[in-house]
Amino acid sequence: MNATLARGLAGGLLLLALWEAVVRLAQVPPWILPPPSGIVATTWSARGALLDAGAMTLFEATAGYAIGAALGLLLAMLLALTTPVRKLVLPMIVLINSVPVAAYAPLALLWFGTGALSKVVMVAFIVGFTVFLNALDGLLRVDPAAVSLFRSFGAGPLGLLWRLRLPSALPAILVGLRVSTVRSMIVAIVTEMLGSQKGLGWTIFEAVLQIDFLRVWAAILAASLISLSFFATVSAIERRLVFWR
Amino acid sequence: MLTVGAAAGPRAKLQLNGVSRHFGAVQALAKVDLGIAEGEFVTLIGPSGCGKSTLFNIVAGLLEADKGGEVLLDGAAASLLGKVAFMPQRDLLLPWRNVLDNAILAAEIEGQPKRAARETARSMAADFGLKGFEGHYPQQLSGGMRQRVALMRTFMFDRDVMLLDEPFGALDALTRAMMQRWLLDIWSRYRRTILFITHDIDEAIFLGDRVVVMSARPGSIKLERRIELPRPRDPALLTTPEFNAIKRELLDAVEEESLKTFAAGAV
Ligand SMILES: Nc1ncnc2c1ncn2[C@@H]1O[C@H](COP(=O)(O)OP(=O)(O)O)[C@@H](O)[C@H]1O
Ligand SMILES: [Mg+2]
């Protein structure tokens, strides 16, 4: 794991050096592609505003993430227990989930306003689906022989869910939670771009209007760093919880 | 000496009368009659696919028998689910539970407090050769140890009747011989009624008070042979003339059935 990290870092640094060199040597105009050094400098000088915007976006993403993950997991457990209901509603859920996220965003803005709520709702919606589908798959994909063993010990549906299905599904659930980290940031930013007065998405949108491309890049850098830390945190939790994999 | 479909004395602990089962067009079991006395160690041997595991699933209450048959536990025909301790063919240890917590699974499902169950398990660990490994996870254990954890889990599900489905089938010969002696030792101490499936004739004779041979599919009882070899038994027994005489008798029966299975293209 550490070797992978080191290789990734080395690769990233190499790429940045190449980027810097090409931009300088070919004298690429900054509105097309600024050099990394310029982006870092702008990020530093605009750090106050970026920090505020980043905190807003991170709040929307994590609040929506927590709500969506909890609801998705709960729904998956309920549907794992009730086979007839599951067969009825699952196709519908899959259908709703196959519509691209951004398509719902205007509706969220219309219903929940241009404040944080619409972003939280959108993120919760997407994360909820991701976690739900992963969790349900994991909950249902248990070894039938293990189910038999539990039943021979007298376990009922709830005992099975708690002692067999949930732990068996934990790896799948955590995969869902891990990919949801980045998705939650994307959705929060995209929804901000479509309507808001705060956040990194709004910062990017505003900077584009003002043709301030260095600030666009600075906001992108901030968003990437936040997203990466969120992802790394959940990955670390995943490695601790799913220790047997 | 050879009897067919007999009962086990006056009052059987477990009694099967005319138990059949089919899966669609496949007749897996055909009228199995078998009685097992309290505290008896019965080994069940038969060609693969003859319905041994199906029989176990029925006795464990996991599978319904076809109409017309009955399974009596202590003379009563009630639901069997949760009444017998069942050890399936694979160990099915849970990778997220350590040795102790795997062993207490049944106790926990029954609602025993975890702490008390763990104490019991800890006191049994030495008997099962798991002392010092209580905190290990299944993935860290050898095949023989995993089987002992699974056996301990089965013993901790405190039922009079135990069903063991080829518990040593996946072990190498040396480990298996060791585990057989160990199981007899444990059995003499915990004294349970055991029904034990194996495909190894030596194992069936070495362990059993009685060996039951099943016919090729559809499985029924082909013959039963009481094993009157003295206990405690030790490995030297395997080379005695008495042992070999019994083995020859049983081999004939088993081979006949295996050939039928072979001819039917099922192996
Ligand atoms: N759930 C099932 N559905 C359909 N066929 C089954 C099922 N379980 C067992 N069988 C069939 O019944 C026969 C007996 O199987 P099994 O009891 O597992 O044999 P054994 O344990 O003696 O090897 C086999 O032919 C098997 O294919
Ligand atoms: Mg079998």
mmCIF file of C-alpha atoms in Angstrom, chain B residues 155-250:
data_model
loop_
_atom_site.group_PDB
_atom_site.id
_atom_site.type_symbol
_atom_site.label_atom_id
_atom_site.label_comp_id
_atom_site.label_asym_id
_atom_site.label_seq_id
_atom_site.Cartn_x
_atom_site.Cartn_y
_atom_site.Cartn_z
ATOM 1 C CA PHE B 155 -20.481 -29.112 20.638
ATOM 2 C CA MET B 156 -21.336 -25.748 22.151
ATOM 3 C CA PHE B 157 -24.757 -25.997 20.557
ATOM 4 C CA ASP B 158 -25.670 -28.217 23.444
ATOM 5 C CA ARG B 159 -27.927 -30.847 21.852
ATOM 6 C CA ASP B 160 -28.078 -34.582 22.515
ATOM 7 C CA VAL B 161 -27.796 -35.484 18.854
ATOM 8 C CA MET B 162 -24.927 -34.353 16.641
ATOM 9 C CA LEU B 163 -24.809 -34.651 12.860
ATOM 10 C CA LEU B 164 -21.326 -34.431 11.380
ATOM 11 C CA ASP B 165 -21.145 -34.308 7.573
ATOM 12 C CA GLU B 166 -17.711 -35.521 6.421
ATOM 13 C CA PRO B 167 -15.927 -33.355 8.977
ATOM 14 C CA PHE B 168 -12.499 -34.703 8.092
ATOM 15 C CA GLY B 169 -13.076 -35.159 4.360
ATOM 16 C CA ALA B 170 -10.798 -32.310 3.333
ATOM 17 C CA LEU B 171 -7.897 -33.126 5.662
ATOM 18 C CA ASP B 172 -4.688 -34.923 4.773
ATOM 19 C CA ALA B 173 -4.337 -38.503 5.988
ATOM 20 C CA LEU B 174 -2.080 -37.774 8.964
ATOM 21 C CA THR B 175 -4.171 -34.898 10.281
ATOM 22 C CA ARG B 176 -7.272 -36.970 9.742
ATOM 23 C CA ALA B 177 -5.957 -39.910 11.793
ATOM 24 C CA MET B 178 -5.075 -37.535 14.587
ATOM 25 C CA MET B 179 -8.482 -35.864 14.459
ATOM 26 C CA GLN B 180 -10.260 -39.233 14.581
ATOM 27 C CA ARG B 181 -8.570 -40.223 17.822
ATOM 28 C CA TRP B 182 -9.157 -36.790 19.193
ATOM 29 C CA LEU B 183 -12.864 -36.923 18.307
ATOM 30 C CA LEU B 184 -13.279 -40.270 20.081
ATOM 31 C CA ASP B 185 -11.608 -38.794 23.116
ATOM 32 C CA ILE B 186 -13.902 -35.768 23.068
ATOM 33 C CA TRP B 187 -16.937 -37.960 22.476
ATOM 34 C CA SER B 188 -16.104 -40.160 25.462
ATOM 35 C CA ARG B 189 -15.960 -37.036 27.575
ATOM 36 C CA TYR B 190 -18.934 -35.062 26.271
ATOM 37 C CA ARG B 191 -20.997 -38.162 25.476
ATOM 38 C CA ARG B 192 -23.390 -37.276 22.685
ATOM 39 C CA THR B 193 -25.341 -39.282 20.163
ATOM 40 C CA ILE B 194 -23.416 -38.894 16.915
ATOM 41 C CA LEU B 195 -24.338 -39.557 13.317
ATOM 42 C CA PHE B 196 -21.190 -39.187 11.241
ATOM 43 C CA ILE B 197 -20.960 -39.188 7.438
ATOM 44 C CA THR B 198 -17.746 -40.324 5.806
ATOM 45 C CA HIS B 199 -16.588 -41.816 2.532
ATOM 46 C CA ASP B 200 -13.648 -43.539 4.197
ATOM 47 C CA ILE B 201 -14.297 -47.143 5.319
ATOM 48 C CA ASP B 202 -11.387 -47.207 7.777
ATOM 49 C CA GLU B 203 -12.734 -44.067 9.382
ATOM 50 C CA ALA B 204 -16.259 -45.480 9.544
ATOM 51 C CA ILE B 205 -15.090 -48.659 11.314
ATOM 52 C CA PHE B 206 -12.531 -46.977 13.547
ATOM 53 C CA LEU B 207 -15.041 -44.449 14.907
ATOM 54 C CA GLY B 208 -18.382 -46.186 14.900
ATOM 55 C CA ASP B 209 -20.375 -48.368 17.259
ATOM 56 C CA ARG B 210 -22.230 -49.206 14.096
ATOM 57 C CA VAL B 211 -21.530 -48.633 10.402
ATOM 58 C CA VAL B 212 -24.480 -47.969 8.147
ATOM 59 C CA VAL B 213 -23.967 -48.424 4.412
ATOM 60 C CA MET B 214 -26.213 -46.518 2.056
ATOM 61 C CA SER B 215 -27.113 -47.708 -1.409
ATOM 62 C CA ALA B 216 -26.453 -45.734 -4.575
ATOM 63 C CA ARG B 217 -29.086 -43.126 -5.441
ATOM 64 C CA PRO B 218 -31.896 -43.290 -4.549
ATOM 65 C CA GLY B 219 -30.277 -43.715 -1.151
ATOM 66 C CA SER B 220 -31.619 -46.229 1.307
ATOM 67 C CA ILE B 221 -29.988 -48.317 4.015
ATOM 68 C CA LYS B 222 -28.226 -51.205 2.353
ATOM 69 C CA LEU B 223 -26.829 -52.785 5.481
ATOM 70 C CA GLU B 224 -25.804 -52.121 9.040
ATOM 71 C CA ARG B 225 -22.838 -53.634 10.818
ATOM 72 C CA ARG B 226 -22.296 -53.419 14.549
ATOM 73 C CA ILE B 227 -18.625 -52.819 15.371
ATOM 74 C CA GLU B 228 -17.781 -54.630 18.555
ATOM 75 C CA LEU B 229 -14.154 -53.560 18.703
ATOM 76 C CA PRO B 230 -13.147 -52.554 22.224
ATOM 77 C CA ARG B 231 -12.846 -48.921 23.249
ATOM 78 C CA PRO B 232 -10.796 -46.844 23.733
ATOM 79 C CA ARG B 233 -9.555 -47.528 20.235
ATOM 80 C CA ASP B 234 -6.054 -46.761 19.071
ATOM 81 C CA PRO B 235 -4.423 -46.763 15.628
ATOM 82 C CA ALA B 236 -2.940 -50.256 16.125
ATOM 83 C CA LEU B 237 -6.504 -51.489 15.690
ATOM 84 C CA LEU B 238 -6.392 -50.634 11.995
ATOM 85 C CA THR B 239 -4.012 -53.504 11.283
ATOM 86 C CA THR B 240 -5.683 -56.239 13.354
ATOM 87 C CA PRO B 241 -7.330 -59.258 11.661
ATOM 88 C CA GLU B 242 -10.693 -58.419 13.257
ATOM 89 C CA PHE B 243 -10.608 -54.945 11.742
ATOM 90 C CA ASN B 244 -9.695 -56.314 8.343
ATOM 91 C CA ALA B 245 -12.431 -58.926 8.443
ATOM 92 C CA ILE B 246 -15.031 -56.222 9.058
ATOM 93 C CA LYS B 247 -13.474 -54.053 6.406
ATOM 94 C CA ARG B 248 -13.662 -56.814 3.794
ATOM 95 C CA GLU B 249 -17.322 -57.357 4.571
ATOM 96 C CA LEU B 250 -18.140 -53.690 4.234
#
